GROMACS .gro file of C-alpha atoms in nm:
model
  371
    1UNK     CA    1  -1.532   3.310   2.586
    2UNK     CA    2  -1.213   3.324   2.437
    3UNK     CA    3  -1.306   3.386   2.075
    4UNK     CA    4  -1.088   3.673   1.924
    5UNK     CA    5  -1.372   3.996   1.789
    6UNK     CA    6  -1.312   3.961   1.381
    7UNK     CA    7  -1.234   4.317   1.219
    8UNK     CA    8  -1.504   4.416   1.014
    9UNK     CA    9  -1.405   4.410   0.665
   10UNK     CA   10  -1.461   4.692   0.398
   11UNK     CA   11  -1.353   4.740   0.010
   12UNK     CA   12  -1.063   4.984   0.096
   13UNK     CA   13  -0.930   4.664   0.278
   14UNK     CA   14  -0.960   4.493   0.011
   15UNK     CA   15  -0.818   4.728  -0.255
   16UNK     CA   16  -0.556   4.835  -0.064
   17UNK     CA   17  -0.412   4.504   0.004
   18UNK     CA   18  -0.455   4.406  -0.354
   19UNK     CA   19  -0.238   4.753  -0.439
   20UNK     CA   20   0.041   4.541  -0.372
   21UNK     CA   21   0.028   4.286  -0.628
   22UNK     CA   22   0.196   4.407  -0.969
   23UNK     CA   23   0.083   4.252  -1.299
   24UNK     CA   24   0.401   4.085  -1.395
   25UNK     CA   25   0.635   4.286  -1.647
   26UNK     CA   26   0.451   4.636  -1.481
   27UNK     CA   27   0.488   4.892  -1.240
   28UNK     CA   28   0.165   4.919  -1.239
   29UNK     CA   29  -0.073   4.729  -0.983
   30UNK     CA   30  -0.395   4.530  -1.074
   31UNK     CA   31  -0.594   4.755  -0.912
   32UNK     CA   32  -0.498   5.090  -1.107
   33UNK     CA   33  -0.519   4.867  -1.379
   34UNK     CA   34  -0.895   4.899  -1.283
   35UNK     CA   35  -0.898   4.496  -1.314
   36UNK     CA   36  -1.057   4.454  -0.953
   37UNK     CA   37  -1.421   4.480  -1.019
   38UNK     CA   38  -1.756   4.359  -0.832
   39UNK     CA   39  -1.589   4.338  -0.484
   40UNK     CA   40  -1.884   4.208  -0.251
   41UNK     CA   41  -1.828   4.121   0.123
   42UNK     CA   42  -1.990   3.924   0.393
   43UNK     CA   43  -1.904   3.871   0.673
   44UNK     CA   44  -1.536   3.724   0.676
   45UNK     CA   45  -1.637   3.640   0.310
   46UNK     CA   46  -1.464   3.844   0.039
   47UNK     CA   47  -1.572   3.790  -0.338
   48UNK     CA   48  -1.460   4.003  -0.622
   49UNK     CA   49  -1.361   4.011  -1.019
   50UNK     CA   50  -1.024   3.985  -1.167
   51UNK     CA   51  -1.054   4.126  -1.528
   52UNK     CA   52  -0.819   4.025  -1.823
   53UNK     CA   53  -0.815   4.131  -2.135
   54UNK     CA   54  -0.754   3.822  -2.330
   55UNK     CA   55  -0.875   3.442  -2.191
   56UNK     CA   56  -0.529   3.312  -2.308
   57UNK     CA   57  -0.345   3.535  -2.087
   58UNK     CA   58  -0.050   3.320  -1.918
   59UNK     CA   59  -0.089   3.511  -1.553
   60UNK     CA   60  -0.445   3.464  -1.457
   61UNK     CA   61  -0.342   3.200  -1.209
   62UNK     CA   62  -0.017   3.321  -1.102
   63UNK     CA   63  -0.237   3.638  -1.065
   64UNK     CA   64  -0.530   3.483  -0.896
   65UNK     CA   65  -0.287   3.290  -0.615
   66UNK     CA   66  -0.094   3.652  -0.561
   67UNK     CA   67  -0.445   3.823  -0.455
   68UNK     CA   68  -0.555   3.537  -0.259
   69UNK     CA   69  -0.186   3.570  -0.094
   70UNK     CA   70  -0.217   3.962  -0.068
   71UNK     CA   71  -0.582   3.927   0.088
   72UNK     CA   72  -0.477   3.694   0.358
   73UNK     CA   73  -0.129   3.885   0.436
   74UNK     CA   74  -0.302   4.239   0.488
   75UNK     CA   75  -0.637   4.180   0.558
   76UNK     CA   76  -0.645   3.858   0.792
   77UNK     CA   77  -0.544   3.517   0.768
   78UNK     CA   78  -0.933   3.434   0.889
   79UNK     CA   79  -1.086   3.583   0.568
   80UNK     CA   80  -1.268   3.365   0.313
   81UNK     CA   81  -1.085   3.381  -0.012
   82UNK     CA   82  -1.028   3.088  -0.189
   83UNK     CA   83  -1.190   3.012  -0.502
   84UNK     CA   84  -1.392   3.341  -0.451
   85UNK     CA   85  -1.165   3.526  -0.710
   86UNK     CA   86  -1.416   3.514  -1.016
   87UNK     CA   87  -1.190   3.519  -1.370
   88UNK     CA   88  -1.332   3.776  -1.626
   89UNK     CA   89  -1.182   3.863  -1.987
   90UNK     CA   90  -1.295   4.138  -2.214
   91UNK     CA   91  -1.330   3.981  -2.528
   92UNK     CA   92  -1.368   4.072  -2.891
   93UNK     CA   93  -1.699   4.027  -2.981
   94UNK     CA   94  -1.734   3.859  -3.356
   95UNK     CA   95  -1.910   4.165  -3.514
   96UNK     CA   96  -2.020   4.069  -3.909
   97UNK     CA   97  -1.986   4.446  -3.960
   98UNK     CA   98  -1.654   4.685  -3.837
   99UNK     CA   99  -1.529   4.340  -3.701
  100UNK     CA  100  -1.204   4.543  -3.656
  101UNK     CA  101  -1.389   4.781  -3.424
  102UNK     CA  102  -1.378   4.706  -3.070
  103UNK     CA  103  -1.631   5.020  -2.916
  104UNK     CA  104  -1.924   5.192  -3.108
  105UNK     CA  105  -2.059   5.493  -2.930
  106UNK     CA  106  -2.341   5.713  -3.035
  107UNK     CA  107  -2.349   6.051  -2.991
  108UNK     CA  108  -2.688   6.188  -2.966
  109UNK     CA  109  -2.945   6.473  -2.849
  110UNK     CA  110  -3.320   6.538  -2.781
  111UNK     CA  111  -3.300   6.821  -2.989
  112UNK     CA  112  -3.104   7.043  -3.195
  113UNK     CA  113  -2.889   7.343  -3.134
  114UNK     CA  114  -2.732   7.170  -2.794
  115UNK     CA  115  -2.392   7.156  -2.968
  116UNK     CA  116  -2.369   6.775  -3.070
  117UNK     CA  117  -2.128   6.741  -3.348
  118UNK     CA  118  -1.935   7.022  -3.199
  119UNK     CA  119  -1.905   6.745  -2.925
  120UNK     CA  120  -1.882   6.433  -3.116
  121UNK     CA  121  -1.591   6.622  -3.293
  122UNK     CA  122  -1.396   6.753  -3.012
  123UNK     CA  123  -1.477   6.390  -2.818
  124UNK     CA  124  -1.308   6.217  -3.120
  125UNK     CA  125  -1.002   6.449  -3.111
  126UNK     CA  126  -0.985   6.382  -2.735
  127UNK     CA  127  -0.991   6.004  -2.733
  128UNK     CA  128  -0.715   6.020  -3.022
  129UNK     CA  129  -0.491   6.268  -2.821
  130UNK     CA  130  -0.528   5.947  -2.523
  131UNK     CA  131  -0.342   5.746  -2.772
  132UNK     CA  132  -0.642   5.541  -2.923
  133UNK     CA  133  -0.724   5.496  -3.273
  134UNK     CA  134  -1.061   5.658  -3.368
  135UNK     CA  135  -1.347   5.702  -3.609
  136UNK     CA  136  -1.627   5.913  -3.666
  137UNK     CA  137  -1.892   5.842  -3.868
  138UNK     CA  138  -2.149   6.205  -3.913
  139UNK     CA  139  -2.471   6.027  -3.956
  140UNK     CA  140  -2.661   6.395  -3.922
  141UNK     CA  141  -2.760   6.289  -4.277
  142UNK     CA  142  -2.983   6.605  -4.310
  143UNK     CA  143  -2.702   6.825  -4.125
  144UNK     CA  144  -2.376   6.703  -4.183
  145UNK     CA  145  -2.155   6.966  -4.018
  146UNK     CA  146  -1.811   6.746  -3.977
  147UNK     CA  147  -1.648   6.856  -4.271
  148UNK     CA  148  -1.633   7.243  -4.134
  149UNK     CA  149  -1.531   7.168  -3.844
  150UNK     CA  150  -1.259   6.943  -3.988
  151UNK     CA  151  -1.194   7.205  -4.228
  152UNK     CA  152  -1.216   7.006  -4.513
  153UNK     CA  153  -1.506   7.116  -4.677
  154UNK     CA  154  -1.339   7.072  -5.042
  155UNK     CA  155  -1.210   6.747  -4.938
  156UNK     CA  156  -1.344   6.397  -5.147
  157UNK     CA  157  -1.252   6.056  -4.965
  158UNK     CA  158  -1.063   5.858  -5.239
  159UNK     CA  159  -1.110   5.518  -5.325
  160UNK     CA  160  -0.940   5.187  -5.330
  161UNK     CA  161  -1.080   4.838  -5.408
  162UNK     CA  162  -0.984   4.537  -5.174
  163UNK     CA  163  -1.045   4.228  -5.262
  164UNK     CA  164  -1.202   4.302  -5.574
  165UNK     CA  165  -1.475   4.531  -5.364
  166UNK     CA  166  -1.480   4.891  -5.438
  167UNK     CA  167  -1.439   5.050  -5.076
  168UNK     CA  168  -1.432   5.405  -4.961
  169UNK     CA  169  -1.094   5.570  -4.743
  170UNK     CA  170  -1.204   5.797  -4.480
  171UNK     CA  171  -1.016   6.140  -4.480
  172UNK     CA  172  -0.770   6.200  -4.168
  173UNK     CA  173  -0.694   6.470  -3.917
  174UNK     CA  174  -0.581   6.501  -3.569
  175UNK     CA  175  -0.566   6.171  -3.546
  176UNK     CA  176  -0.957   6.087  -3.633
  177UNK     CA  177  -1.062   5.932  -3.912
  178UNK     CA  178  -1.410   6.049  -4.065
  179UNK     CA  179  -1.664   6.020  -4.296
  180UNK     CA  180  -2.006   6.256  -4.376
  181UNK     CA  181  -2.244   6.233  -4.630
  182UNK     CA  182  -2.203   6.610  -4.655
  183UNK     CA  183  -1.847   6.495  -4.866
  184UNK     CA  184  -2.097   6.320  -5.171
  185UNK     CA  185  -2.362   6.617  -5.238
  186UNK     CA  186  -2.358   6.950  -5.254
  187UNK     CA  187  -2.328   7.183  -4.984
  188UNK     CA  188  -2.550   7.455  -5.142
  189UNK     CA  189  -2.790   7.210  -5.146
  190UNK     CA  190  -3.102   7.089  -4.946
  191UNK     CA  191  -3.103   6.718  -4.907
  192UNK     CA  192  -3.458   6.606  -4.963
  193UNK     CA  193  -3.450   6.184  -4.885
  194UNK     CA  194  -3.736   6.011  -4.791
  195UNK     CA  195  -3.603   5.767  -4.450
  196UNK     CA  196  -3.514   5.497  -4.660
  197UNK     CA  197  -3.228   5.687  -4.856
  198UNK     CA  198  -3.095   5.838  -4.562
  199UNK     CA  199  -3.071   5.505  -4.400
  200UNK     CA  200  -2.927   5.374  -4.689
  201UNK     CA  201  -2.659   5.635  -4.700
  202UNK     CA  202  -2.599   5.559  -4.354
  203UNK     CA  203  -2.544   5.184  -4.437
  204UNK     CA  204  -2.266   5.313  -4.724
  205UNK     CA  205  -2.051   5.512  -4.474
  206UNK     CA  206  -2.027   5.221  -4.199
  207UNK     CA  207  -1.993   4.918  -4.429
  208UNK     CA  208  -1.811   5.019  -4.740
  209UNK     CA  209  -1.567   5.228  -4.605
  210UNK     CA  210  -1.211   5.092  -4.503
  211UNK     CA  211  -1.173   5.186  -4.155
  212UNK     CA  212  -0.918   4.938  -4.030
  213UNK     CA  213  -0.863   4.905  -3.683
  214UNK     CA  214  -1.025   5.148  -3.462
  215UNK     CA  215  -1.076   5.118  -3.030
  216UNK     CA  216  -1.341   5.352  -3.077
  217UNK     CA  217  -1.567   5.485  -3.392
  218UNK     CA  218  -1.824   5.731  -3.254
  219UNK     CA  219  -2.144   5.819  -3.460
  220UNK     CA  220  -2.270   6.153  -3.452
  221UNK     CA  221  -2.673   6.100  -3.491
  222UNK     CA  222  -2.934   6.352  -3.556
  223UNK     CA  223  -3.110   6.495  -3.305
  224UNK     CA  224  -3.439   6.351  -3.195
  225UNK     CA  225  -3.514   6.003  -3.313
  226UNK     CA  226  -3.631   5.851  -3.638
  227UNK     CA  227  -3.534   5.632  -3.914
  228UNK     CA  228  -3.131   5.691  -3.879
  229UNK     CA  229  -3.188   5.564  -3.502
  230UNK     CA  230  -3.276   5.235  -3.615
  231UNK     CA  231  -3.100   5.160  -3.881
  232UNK     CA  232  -2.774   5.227  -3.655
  233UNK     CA  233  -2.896   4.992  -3.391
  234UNK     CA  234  -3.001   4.732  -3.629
  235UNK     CA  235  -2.693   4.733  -3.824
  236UNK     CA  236  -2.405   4.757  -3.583
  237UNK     CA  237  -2.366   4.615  -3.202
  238UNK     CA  238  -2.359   4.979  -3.012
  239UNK     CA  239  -2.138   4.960  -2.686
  240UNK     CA  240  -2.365   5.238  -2.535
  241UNK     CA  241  -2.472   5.625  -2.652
  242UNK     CA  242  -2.328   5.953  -2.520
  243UNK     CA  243  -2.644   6.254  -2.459
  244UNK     CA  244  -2.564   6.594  -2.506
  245UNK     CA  245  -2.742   6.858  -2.356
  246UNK     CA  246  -2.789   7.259  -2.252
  247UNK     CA  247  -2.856   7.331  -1.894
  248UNK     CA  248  -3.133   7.453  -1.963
  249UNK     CA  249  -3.536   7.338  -1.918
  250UNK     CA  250  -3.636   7.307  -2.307
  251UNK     CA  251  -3.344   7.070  -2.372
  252UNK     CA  252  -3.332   6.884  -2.050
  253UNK     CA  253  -3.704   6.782  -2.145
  254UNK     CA  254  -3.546   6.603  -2.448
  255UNK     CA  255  -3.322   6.445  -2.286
  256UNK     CA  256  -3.583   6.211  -2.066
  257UNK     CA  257  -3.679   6.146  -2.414
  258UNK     CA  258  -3.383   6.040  -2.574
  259UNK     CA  259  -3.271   5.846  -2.292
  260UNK     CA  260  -3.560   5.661  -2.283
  261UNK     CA  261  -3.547   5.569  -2.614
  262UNK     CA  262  -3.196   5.393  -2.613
  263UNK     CA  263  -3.359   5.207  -2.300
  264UNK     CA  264  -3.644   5.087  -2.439
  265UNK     CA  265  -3.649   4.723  -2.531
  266UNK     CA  266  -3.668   4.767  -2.897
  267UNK     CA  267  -3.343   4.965  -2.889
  268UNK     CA  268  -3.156   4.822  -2.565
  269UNK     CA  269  -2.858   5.042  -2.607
  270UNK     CA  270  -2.664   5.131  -2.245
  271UNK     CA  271  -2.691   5.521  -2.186
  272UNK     CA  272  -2.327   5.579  -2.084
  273UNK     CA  273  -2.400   5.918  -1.975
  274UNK     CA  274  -2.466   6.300  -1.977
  275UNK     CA  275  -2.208   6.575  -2.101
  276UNK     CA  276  -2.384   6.903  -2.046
  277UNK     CA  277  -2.327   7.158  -2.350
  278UNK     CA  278  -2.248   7.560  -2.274
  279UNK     CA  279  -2.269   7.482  -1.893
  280UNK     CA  280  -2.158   7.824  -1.818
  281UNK     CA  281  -1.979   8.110  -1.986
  282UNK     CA  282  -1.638   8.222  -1.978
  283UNK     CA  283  -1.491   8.549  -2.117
  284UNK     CA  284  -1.138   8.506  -2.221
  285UNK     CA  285  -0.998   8.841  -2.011
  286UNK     CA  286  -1.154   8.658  -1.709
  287UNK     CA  287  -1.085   8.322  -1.669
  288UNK     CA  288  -1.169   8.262  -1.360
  289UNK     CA  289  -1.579   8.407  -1.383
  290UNK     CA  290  -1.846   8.157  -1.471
  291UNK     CA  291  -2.185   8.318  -1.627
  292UNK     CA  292  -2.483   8.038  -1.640
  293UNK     CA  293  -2.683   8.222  -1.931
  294UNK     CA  294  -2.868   7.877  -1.992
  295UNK     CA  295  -2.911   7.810  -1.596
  296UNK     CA  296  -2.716   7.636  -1.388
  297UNK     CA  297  -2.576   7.232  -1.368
  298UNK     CA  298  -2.944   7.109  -1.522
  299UNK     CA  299  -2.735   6.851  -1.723
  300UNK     CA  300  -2.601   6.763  -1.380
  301UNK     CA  301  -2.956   6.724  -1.211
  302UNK     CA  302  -3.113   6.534  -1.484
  303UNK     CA  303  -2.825   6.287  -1.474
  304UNK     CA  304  -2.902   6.219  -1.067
  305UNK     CA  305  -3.257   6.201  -1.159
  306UNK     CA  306  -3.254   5.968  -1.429
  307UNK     CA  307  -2.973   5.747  -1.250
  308UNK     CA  308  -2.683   5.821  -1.534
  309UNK     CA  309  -2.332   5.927  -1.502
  310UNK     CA  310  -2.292   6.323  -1.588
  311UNK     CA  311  -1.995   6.263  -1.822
  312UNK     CA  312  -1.828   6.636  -1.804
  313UNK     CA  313  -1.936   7.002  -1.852
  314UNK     CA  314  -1.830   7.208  -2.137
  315UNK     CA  315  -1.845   7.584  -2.073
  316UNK     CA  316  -1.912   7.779  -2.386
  317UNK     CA  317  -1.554   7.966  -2.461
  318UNK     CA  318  -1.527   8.221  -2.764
  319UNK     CA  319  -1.230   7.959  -2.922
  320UNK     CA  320  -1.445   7.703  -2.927
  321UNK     CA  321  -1.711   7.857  -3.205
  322UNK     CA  322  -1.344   7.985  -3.359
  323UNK     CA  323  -1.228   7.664  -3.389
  324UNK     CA  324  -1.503   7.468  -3.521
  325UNK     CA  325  -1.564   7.771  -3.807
  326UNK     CA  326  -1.176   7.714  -3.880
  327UNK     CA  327  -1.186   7.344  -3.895
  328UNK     CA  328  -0.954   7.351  -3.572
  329UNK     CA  329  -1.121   7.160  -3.301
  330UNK     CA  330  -1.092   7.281  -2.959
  331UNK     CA  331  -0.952   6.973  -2.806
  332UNK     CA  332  -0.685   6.987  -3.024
  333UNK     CA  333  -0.500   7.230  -2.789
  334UNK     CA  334  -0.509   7.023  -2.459
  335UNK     CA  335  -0.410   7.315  -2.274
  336UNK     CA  336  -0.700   7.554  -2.327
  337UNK     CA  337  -1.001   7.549  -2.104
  338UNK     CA  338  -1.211   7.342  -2.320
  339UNK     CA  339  -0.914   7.117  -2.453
  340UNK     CA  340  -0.897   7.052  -2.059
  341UNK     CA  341  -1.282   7.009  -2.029
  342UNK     CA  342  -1.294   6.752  -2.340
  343UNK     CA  343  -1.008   6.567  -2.261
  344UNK     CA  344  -1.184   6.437  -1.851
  345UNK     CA  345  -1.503   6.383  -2.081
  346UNK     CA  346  -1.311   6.088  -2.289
  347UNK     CA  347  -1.124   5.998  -1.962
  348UNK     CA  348  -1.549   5.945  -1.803
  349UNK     CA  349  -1.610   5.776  -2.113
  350UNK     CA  350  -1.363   5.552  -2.168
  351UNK     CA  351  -1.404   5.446  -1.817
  352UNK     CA  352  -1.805   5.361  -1.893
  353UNK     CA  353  -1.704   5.197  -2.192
  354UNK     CA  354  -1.473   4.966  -1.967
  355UNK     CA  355  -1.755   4.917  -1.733
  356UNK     CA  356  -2.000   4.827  -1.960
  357UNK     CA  357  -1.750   4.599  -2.169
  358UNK     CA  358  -1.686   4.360  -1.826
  359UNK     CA  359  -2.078   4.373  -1.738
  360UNK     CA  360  -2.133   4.129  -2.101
  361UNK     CA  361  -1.788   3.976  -1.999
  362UNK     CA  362  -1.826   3.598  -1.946
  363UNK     CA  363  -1.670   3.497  -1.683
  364UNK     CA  364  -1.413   3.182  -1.647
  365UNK     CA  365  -1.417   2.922  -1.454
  366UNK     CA  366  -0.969   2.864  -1.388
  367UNK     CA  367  -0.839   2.551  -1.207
  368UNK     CA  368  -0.619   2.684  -0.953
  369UNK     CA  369  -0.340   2.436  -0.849
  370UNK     CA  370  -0.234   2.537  -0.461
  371UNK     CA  371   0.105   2.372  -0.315
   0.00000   0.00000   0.00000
């Protein structure tokens, strides 16, 4: 026999032969672009995704013919390629509500007293520190706690008609624009509304407010489920929710619950993933000592157990209750422990955001003309 053994292929042959090809106009390579996706092999046979952003873009066959070139040149000129290069393109979905939004994330817990807003807030500040234009919407109707931790308590969001329609202008900091009901009644008072009015309320802050263009608004929900649930799901095309939780038993028990909720087929909304809350304590004089008062990675655990993606762990810091009681979130200063900590958990979730964004990507079928 004088047939040749075939090198077994793997992904890293694959990935590092398409490190080579450069999107044109970049230094940077298609696949730290993270547009190589779905790579499946068999045999000699090599499929995979190419990702764009836009379905006009003028390089997806210049693009496509470059992998299929790069494949063959460091892999093996035996290897299956051709027209196994499937086109993607992350579109804009047509949204009749925030059509100028391109990612909705809710930020939600089983129960209360897990730290939530405090990460919704610092989440926001983190994605905006990334460079991306941001939201966030505190739809704790019966708890709004934004305002504090924006300091700007005394604050009133102004307002501005466009097109003849009376609209609302979110206030501004650290690069996050916001909104909370807690801004419209007062703060000395209860707020007594039956679901209905809360929903309602919800309703005003999303759709008559002028948020402009935004790559992420994030919606900081109750805790638990109910009526507010719903209404956000119902009204607005959720990329996927964020779960906080404690380490610890009580709250991990919630969890299950909340997850399962956004899973069920009623709601349908993609879990992204876990952060775990106060994951360990750290005094200030000793940096380098971890205390688990509230047990140890549980947040972690649940997320292996349930199948999701733990997101990041926040350790509970003294500055971090100092900031949000000053209005001075955290991940504001990016080079404290917890401005560290918040800024890998909007790295993990812009990354699930991108991978959920190319799973409802259609893909395109591209007429490849080879010389």
């Amino acid at each position: 026999m004088n047939d040749i053994p075939r090198k077994l292929i793997v992904p890293k042959n694959v990935t590092d032969a398409l490190r080579t090809v450069k999107y044109p106009g970049s230094d940077e390579d298609v696949v730290s672009m993270d547009m190589v996706q779905e790579i499946r092999i068999a045999g000699q046979r090599v499929n995979f995704s190419l990702v764009f952003q836009k379905s006009d873009d003028p390089n997806i066959e210049s693009l496509v013919l470059e992998c299929e070139k790069a494949i063959k040149t460091f892999v093996g000129e035996q290897v299956e390629i051709e027209d196994n290069i499937a086109v993607k393109y992350i579109h804009n979905m047509e949204r009749p509500v925030l059509p100028e939004v391109k990612n909705i994330v809710a930020v939600a817990s089983g129960k209360g007293g897990v730290g939530k807003s405090t990460v919704a807030v610092n989440l926001a500040v983190a994605l905006a520190k990334s460079g991306a234009r941001v939201g966030l919407i505190d739809a704790d109707i019966f708890g709004p706690s934004i305002p504090k931790m924006f300091g700007s308590e005394d604050s009133r969001p102004a307002g501005v008609k466009i097109d003849g329609r009376d609209m609302i202008v979110p206030l501004e900091k650290y690069g996050v624009k916001f909104l909370s009901i807690g801004f419209f009644v007062d703060s000395d008072s209860a707020v007594i509304w039956r679901g209905p009015m809360a929903s309602n309320a919800l309703k005003q802050l999303i759709m008559d407010a002028n948020w402009g263009e935004l790559d992420y608004m994030l919606i900081d929900l109750p805790p638990g489920t109910s009526d507010i649930h719903l209404t956000l799901v119902q009204t607005l095309p959720v990329t996927g929710a964020v779960i906080v939780t404690t380490p610890q038993d009580v709250a991990l028990a919630d969890v299950v619950r909340g997850a399962s909720m956004f899973r069920s087929k009623s709601i349908d909304v993609p879990v992204l993933g876990l952060v775990e809350n106060m994951a360990w304590f750290t005094p200030a004089e000793l940096p380098d000592n971890k205390y688990y008062i509230f047990g140890k990675d549980g947040g972690k655990m649940l997320a292996e157990k349930l199948g999701l993606k733990l997101l990041g762990q926040i350790p509970i810091v003294q500055s971090i209750r100092e900031g949000g009681d000053k209005g001075v979130p955290i991940a504001a200063n990016a080079d404290s422990v917890n401005g560290m900590a918040f800024a890998d958990v909007a790295k993990s979730v812009m990354h699930q955001v991108h991978l959920r964004n190319i799973e409802r990507a259609p893909t395109k079928k591209v007429k490849i003309t080879r010389k």
